[in-house]
Coordinates of N, CA, C and O in Angstrom, one line a residue:
M41 N -34.3 -41.9 3.6 CA -33.3 -42.7 4.2 C -32.0 -42.1 3.7 O -31.0 -42.1 4.4
A42 N -31.9 -41.7 2.6 CA -30.7 -40.9 2.0 C -30.4 -39.8 2.8 O -29.2 -39.3 2.8
L43 N -31.2 -39.2 3.6 CA -30.9 -37.9 4.4 C -30.6 -38.4 5.8 O -30.5 -37.2 6.5
G44 N -30.5 -39.6 6.0 CA -30.0 -40.0 7.6 C -31.1 -40.4 8.4 O -30.9 -40.7 9.6
L45 N -32.4 -40.7 7.9 CA -33.4 -41.3 8.8 C -33.1 -42.9 8.6 O -32.6 -43.3 7.7
D46 N -33.6 -43.4 9.7 CA -33.4 -44.9 9.8 C -34.7 -45.6 10.2 O -35.6 -44.9 10.8
V47 N -35.0 -46.7 9.8 CA -35.9 -47.6 10.2 C -35.4 -48.4 11.4 O -34.4 -49.1 11.4
V48 N -36.1 -48.4 12.6 CA -35.7 -49.0 13.8 C -36.7 -50.0 14.3 O -37.9 -49.7 14.0
E49 N -36.4 -51.0 15.0 CA -37.1 -51.8 15.7 C -37.5 -51.6 17.0 O -36.4 -51.1 17.7
L50 N -38.6 -51.7 17.6 CA -38.9 -51.6 19.1 C -38.3 -52.9 19.8 O -38.3 -53.9 19.3
S51 N -37.8 -52.6 21.0 CA -37.3 -53.7 21.7 C -38.6 -54.3 22.3 O -39.6 -53.7 22.2
A52 N -38.5 -55.5 23.1 CA -39.6 -56.0 23.7 C -40.2 -55.0 24.7 O -41.3 -54.9 24.8
A53 N -39.3 -54.5 25.5 CA -39.9 -53.5 26.4 C -40.5 -52.3 25.8 O -41.6 -51.8 26.3
E54 N -40.0 -51.7 24.8 CA -40.7 -50.7 24.0 C -41.9 -51.0 23.5 O -43.0 -50.3 23.5
L55 N -42.0 -52.2 22.8 CA -43.4 -52.8 22.3 C -44.2 -52.8 23.6 O -45.5 -52.7 23.3
T56 N -44.0 -53.4 24.6 CA -44.8 -53.6 25.8 C -45.5 -52.2 26.2 O -46.6 -52.0 26.5
R57 N -44.5 -51.3 26.3 CA -44.9 -49.8 26.7 C -45.8 -49.4 25.7 O -46.9 -48.6 26.0
A58 N -45.6 -49.4 24.4 CA -46.4 -49.0 23.3 C -47.9 -49.6 23.3 O -48.9 -49.0 23.2
T59 N -48.1 -50.9 23.7 CA -49.1 -51.6 23.8 C -49.9 -51.2 24.8 O -51.2 -51.0 24.9
S60 N -49.3 -51.2 26.0 CA -50.0 -50.6 27.1 C -50.4 -49.2 26.9 O -51.7 -48.8 27.3
L61 N -49.8 -48.3 26.4 CA -50.3 -46.8 26.2 C -51.6 -46.9 25.1 O -52.5 -46.3 25.4
R62 N -51.5 -47.9 24.1 CA -52.4 -48.0 23.2 C -54.0 -48.4 24.0 O -54.9 -47.9 23.6
R63 N -53.7 -49.3 24.9 CA -55.0 -49.8 25.6 C -55.4 -48.6 26.6 O -56.6 -48.4 26.8
E64 N -54.5 -48.0 27.2 CA -54.9 -46.9 28.1 C -55.3 -45.6 27.4 O -56.3 -45.0 28.0
I65 N -54.8 -45.3 26.3 CA -55.2 -43.9 25.7 C -55.8 -44.2 24.4 O -55.1 -44.2 23.3
K66 N -57.1 -44.4 24.3 CA -57.6 -44.9 23.1 C -57.6 -43.7 21.9 O -57.7 -44.4 20.7
V67 N -57.3 -42.4 22.3 CA -57.2 -41.6 21.1 C -55.9 -41.7 20.3 O -55.7 -41.3 19.3
L68 N -55.0 -42.5 21.0 CA -53.6 -42.4 20.3 C -53.6 -43.8 19.3 O -54.2 -44.8 19.7
S69 N -53.1 -43.5 18.1 CA -53.0 -44.5 17.2 C -51.9 -45.6 17.5 O -51.1 -45.1 18.2
T70 N -51.7 -46.6 16.9 CA -50.6 -47.6 17.1 C -49.3 -46.9 16.7 O -48.3 -47.0 17.5
P71 N -49.3 -46.2 15.5 CA -47.9 -45.6 15.2 C -47.5 -44.4 16.2 O -46.5 -44.2 16.5
D72 N -48.6 -43.7 16.8 CA -48.4 -42.8 17.9 C -47.7 -43.3 19.1 O -46.7 -42.9 19.5
T73 N -48.3 -44.6 19.7 CA -47.7 -45.1 20.8 C -46.2 -45.7 20.5 O -45.5 -45.8 21.2
F74 N -46.0 -46.1 19.2 CA -44.9 -46.7 18.9 C -43.7 -45.5 19.0 O -42.5 -45.6 19.5
A75 N -44.1 -44.5 18.3 CA -43.2 -43.4 18.2 C -42.9 -42.7 19.5 O -41.8 -42.4 19.9
F76 N -43.9 -42.7 20.6 CA -43.8 -42.3 21.7 C -42.8 -43.2 22.7 O -41.9 -42.6 23.2
S77 N -43.1 -44.4 22.6 CA -42.3 -45.4 23.2 C -40.9 -45.3 22.8 O -39.9 -45.4 23.8
L78 N -40.5 -45.1 21.6 CA -39.2 -45.1 21.2 C -38.6 -43.8 21.7 O -37.5 -43.9 22.3
A79 N -39.2 -42.7 21.6 CA -38.8 -41.4 22.1 C -38.5 -41.5 23.6 O -37.5 -41.1 24.1
E80 N -39.4 -42.0 24.3 CA -39.2 -42.1 25.8 C -38.2 -42.9 26.2 O -37.4 -42.5 26.8
A81 N -38.0 -44.3 25.6 CA -37.1 -45.1 25.9 C -35.6 -44.8 25.5 O -34.5 -45.0 26.4
R82 N -35.5 -44.0 24.4 CA -34.2 -43.7 23.8 C -33.9 -42.2 24.0 O -32.7 -41.8 23.5
R83 N -34.6 -41.5 24.7 CA -34.5 -40.2 25.0 C -34.2 -39.4 23.8 O -33.2 -38.5 23.5
W84 N -35.0 -39.7 22.8 CA -35.0 -39.1 21.4 C -36.3 -37.8 21.5 O -37.0 -38.0 22.4
T85 N -36.1 -37.0 20.7 CA -37.0 -35.9 20.5 C -38.2 -36.4 19.6 O -38.0 -37.0 18.6
L86 N -39.4 -36.3 20.1 CA -40.7 -36.6 19.4 C -41.0 -35.5 18.5 O -41.2 -34.3 19.0
L87 N -41.3 -35.8 17.2 CA -41.8 -34.8 16.3 C -43.3 -35.1 16.0 O -43.6 -36.2 15.5
T88 N -44.2 -34.2 16.5 CA -45.6 -34.6 16.4 C -46.5 -33.3 16.2 O -46.0 -32.5 16.9
G89 N -47.6 -33.5 15.8 CA -48.7 -32.3 15.7 C -50.0 -32.7 16.5 O -50.7 -32.0 16.6
D90 N -49.9 -34.1 16.8 CA -51.1 -34.7 17.4 C -51.3 -34.2 18.9 O -50.2 -34.2 19.8
G91 N -52.3 -33.7 19.3 CA -52.7 -33.0 20.5 C -52.4 -33.8 21.6 O -51.7 -33.7 22.7
A92 N -52.9 -35.2 21.5 CA -53.1 -36.2 22.5 C -51.6 -36.6 22.9 O -51.2 -36.8 23.9
L93 N -50.9 -36.9 21.6 CA -49.5 -37.2 21.8 C -48.7 -36.2 22.4 O -47.7 -36.6 23.3
R94 N -48.8 -35.0 22.2 CA -48.1 -33.8 22.7 C -48.5 -33.8 24.2 O -47.4 -33.5 24.9
A95 N -49.6 -34.0 24.6 CA -50.0 -33.9 26.0 C -49.4 -35.1 26.7 O -48.8 -34.7 27.8
L96 N -49.2 -36.2 26.2 CA -48.6 -37.2 26.8 C -47.0 -36.9 26.8 O -46.5 -37.2 28.1
A97 N -46.5 -36.5 25.9 CA -45.1 -36.2 26.0 C -44.9 -35.1 27.0 O -43.8 -35.3 28.0
D98 N -45.6 -34.2 27.1 CA -45.5 -33.1 28.1 C -45.6 -33.7 29.4 O -44.8 -33.4 30.5
E99 N -46.7 -34.4 29.7 CA -46.8 -35.1 30.9 C -45.8 -35.9 31.4 O -45.3 -36.2 32.6
Q100 N -45.2 -36.6 30.5 CA -44.1 -37.7 30.8 C -42.6 -37.1 30.6 O -41.6 -37.7 30.8
G101 N -42.6 -35.9 30.3 CA -41.2 -35.2 30.3 C -40.4 -35.7 28.9 O -39.0 -35.6 28.9
V102 N -41.1 -35.9 28.0 CA -40.5 -36.4 26.8 C -40.4 -35.2 25.8 O -41.2 -34.4 25.6
A103 N -39.1 -34.8 25.4 CA -38.9 -33.7 24.5 C -39.6 -33.7 23.1 O -39.8 -35.0 22.7
M104 N -40.3 -32.7 22.7 CA -41.0 -32.7 21.4 C -41.0 -31.4 20.9 O -40.8 -30.5 21.3
H105 N -41.2 -31.5 19.5 CA -41.5 -30.4 18.5 C -42.5 -30.7 17.6 O -42.7 -31.8 17.4
G106 N -43.0 -29.6 16.7 CA -43.9 -29.9 15.7 C -43.5 -29.4 14.5 O -42.3 -29.0 14.3
V107 N -44.3 -29.4 13.5 CA -44.1 -29.1 12.3 C -43.5 -27.6 11.9 O -42.6 -27.3 11.2
L108 N -44.1 -26.7 12.8 CA -43.7 -25.4 12.7 C -42.1 -25.2 13.1 O -41.4 -24.4 12.4
W109 N -41.8 -26.0 14.1 CA -40.4 -26.0 14.5 C -39.4 -26.6 13.4 O -38.3 -25.8 13.2
I110 N -40.0 -27.6 12.7 CA -39.1 -28.2 11.8 C -39.0 -26.9 10.6 O -37.8 -26.8 9.9
V111 N -40.1 -26.4 10.2 CA -40.0 -25.3 9.2 C -39.1 -24.2 9.5 O -38.2 -24.0 8.8
E112 N -39.1 -23.8 10.8 CA -38.1 -22.7 11.2 C -36.7 -23.4 11.2 O -35.8 -22.7 10.9
E113 N -36.4 -24.5 11.7 CA -35.1 -25.0 11.6 C -34.6 -25.3 10.2 O -33.2 -25.0 10.1
L114 N -35.4 -25.7 9.3 CA -35.0 -25.8 8.1 C -34.6 -24.5 7.5 O -33.6 -24.3 6.6
H115 N -35.3 -23.5 7.7 CA -35.0 -22.1 7.2 C -33.8 -21.6 7.9 O -32.8 -21.1 7.2
N116 N -33.8 -21.6 9.2 CA -32.5 -21.0 9.9 C -31.2 -21.5 9.6 O -30.2 -21.2 9.8
G117 N -31.4 -22.9 9.4 CA -30.2 -23.6 9.1 C -29.7 -23.5 7.6 O -28.7 -24.2 7.2
G118 N -30.6 -22.9 6.9 CA -30.3 -22.8 5.4 C -30.3 -24.0 4.6 O -29.9 -24.2 3.6
I119 N -31.1 -24.9 5.1 CA -31.2 -26.2 4.5 C -32.3 -26.1 3.2 O -32.2 -26.9 2.4
A120 N -33.3 -25.4 3.5 CA -34.4 -25.2 2.5 C -34.6 -23.7 2.2 O -34.4 -22.9 3.1
K121 N -34.8 -23.2 1.0 CA -35.2 -21.9 0.6 C -36.2 -21.4 1.3 O -37.5 -22.2 1.3
G122 N -36.4 -20.1 1.6 CA -37.7 -19.5 2.2 C -38.9 -19.8 1.5 O -39.9 -19.9 1.7
R123 N -38.7 -19.5 0.0 CA -39.8 -19.6 -1.0 C -40.4 -20.8 -1.0 O -41.7 -21.2 -0.9
A124 N -39.6 -22.0 -0.9 CA -40.1 -23.3 -1.0 C -40.7 -23.7 0.4 O -41.8 -24.2 0.4
L125 N -40.2 -23.2 1.4 CA -40.8 -23.7 2.7 C -42.3 -22.9 2.8 O -43.2 -23.3 3.4
H126 N -42.2 -21.5 2.3 CA -43.4 -20.8 2.3 C -44.5 -21.4 1.6 O -45.5 -21.7 2.1
E127 N -44.1 -22.0 0.6 CA -45.0 -22.9 -0.4 C -45.7 -24.1 0.4 O -46.7 -24.2 0.2
A128 N -44.7 -24.8 0.9 CA -45.0 -26.1 1.6 C -46.0 -25.8 2.8 O -47.0 -26.4 2.9
L129 N -45.6 -24.9 3.8 CA -46.4 -24.5 4.7 C -47.7 -23.9 4.3 O -48.8 -24.2 5.0
T130 N -47.8 -23.2 3.3 CA -49.0 -22.6 2.8 C -50.0 -23.9 2.5 O -51.2 -23.8 2.8
I131 N -49.6 -24.8 1.8 CA -50.3 -25.9 1.3 C -50.7 -26.8 2.7 O -51.9 -27.2 2.8
I132 N -49.8 -26.9 3.6 CA -50.1 -27.6 4.7 C -51.3 -26.8 5.6 O -52.1 -27.5 5.8
H133 N -51.1 -25.6 5.6 CA -52.1 -24.9 6.5 C -53.4 -24.8 5.7 O -54.5 -24.8 6.5
A134 N -53.5 -24.9 4.5 CA -54.7 -24.9 3.7 C -55.6 -26.3 3.8 O -56.6 -26.2 3.5
H135 N -54.9 -27.3 4.3 CA -55.4 -28.7 4.2 C -56.6 -28.4 5.4 O -56.3 -28.0 6.5
P136 N -57.8 -28.9 5.1 CA -59.0 -29.0 6.0 C -58.7 -29.6 7.6 O -59.2 -29.2 8.5
R137 N -57.8 -30.5 7.3 CA -57.4 -31.1 8.7 C -56.3 -30.6 9.5 O -56.0 -31.0 10.7
C138 N -55.7 -29.5 9.0 CA -54.6 -28.8 9.7 C -55.1 -27.9 10.8 O -56.1 -27.1 10.8
R139 N -54.3 -28.2 12.0 CA -54.8 -27.5 13.2 C -53.6 -26.5 13.7 O -53.5 -26.4 14.8
L140 N -52.7 -26.2 12.8 CA -51.7 -25.3 13.2 C -52.2 -24.0 13.6 O -53.0 -23.5 12.9
P141 N -51.6 -23.4 14.6 CA -52.1 -22.0 15.0 C -51.9 -21.0 14.0 O -50.7 -20.7 13.6
A142 N -53.1 -20.3 13.6 CA -53.1 -19.3 12.5 C -52.0 -18.3 12.7 O -51.3 -17.9 11.8
S143 N -51.9 -17.7 14.0 CA -51.1 -16.7 14.1 C -49.6 -17.1 14.1 O -48.9 -16.3 13.6
D144 N -49.3 -18.2 14.5 CA -47.9 -18.8 14.4 C -47.6 -18.9 12.8 O -46.4 -18.8 12.4
V145 N -48.4 -19.4 12.2 CA -48.2 -19.8 10.8 C -48.1 -18.4 10.0 O -47.2 -18.4 9.2
R146 N -49.0 -17.4 10.2 CA -48.7 -16.2 9.6 C -47.4 -15.6 9.9 O -46.7 -15.0 9.1
R147 N -46.8 -15.6 11.1 CA -45.6 -15.2 11.5 C -44.6 -15.8 10.8 O -43.6 -15.1 10.3
I148 N -44.6 -17.1 10.7 CA -43.5 -17.9 10.1 C -43.5 -17.6 8.6 O -42.4 -17.4 7.9
L149 N -44.7 -17.6 8.1 CA -44.8 -17.3 6.6 C -44.1 -15.9 6.3 O -43.3 -15.9 5.1
A150 N -44.4 -14.9 7.1 CA -43.9 -13.7 6.9 C -42.3 -13.6 7.0 O -41.7 -13.1 6.1
A151 N -41.8 -14.3 7.8 CA -40.5 -14.5 8.1 C -39.8 -15.2 6.9 O -38.6 -14.8 6.5
L152 N -40.3 -16.1 6.3 CA -39.7 -16.9 5.3 C -39.6 -16.0 4.0 O -38.7 -16.3 3.2
L153 N -40.3 -14.9 3.8 CA -40.3 -14.1 2.6 C -39.2 -12.9 3.0 O -39.1 -12.2 1.9
E154 N -38.7 -12.7 4.1 CA -37.9 -11.6 4.3 C -36.4 -11.8 3.7 O -36.0 -12.9 3.6

């Protein structure tokens, strides 16, 4: 929160949309549907790595990005050092549940050390 993040409440309409999505698309979690509903209603960019949530955002025309985009933005904006981002991305990629595309990860890891 010190860096500008906020905790927000869903409006009644946003909650209704999230609840409807949760019933319709069983693979989406409740937090996924809340995030999608907020992004859709408020025209915010959705940050996700979840395949089902990405597919829904694409289908509904909701702007979205993933973790690799965040890493590149932090690096390109000079917000974080390349070595620190390299270490963080290496740890994320090594996790057994990580599904980031290996070729993209290798490309970004190489760029972070340049």
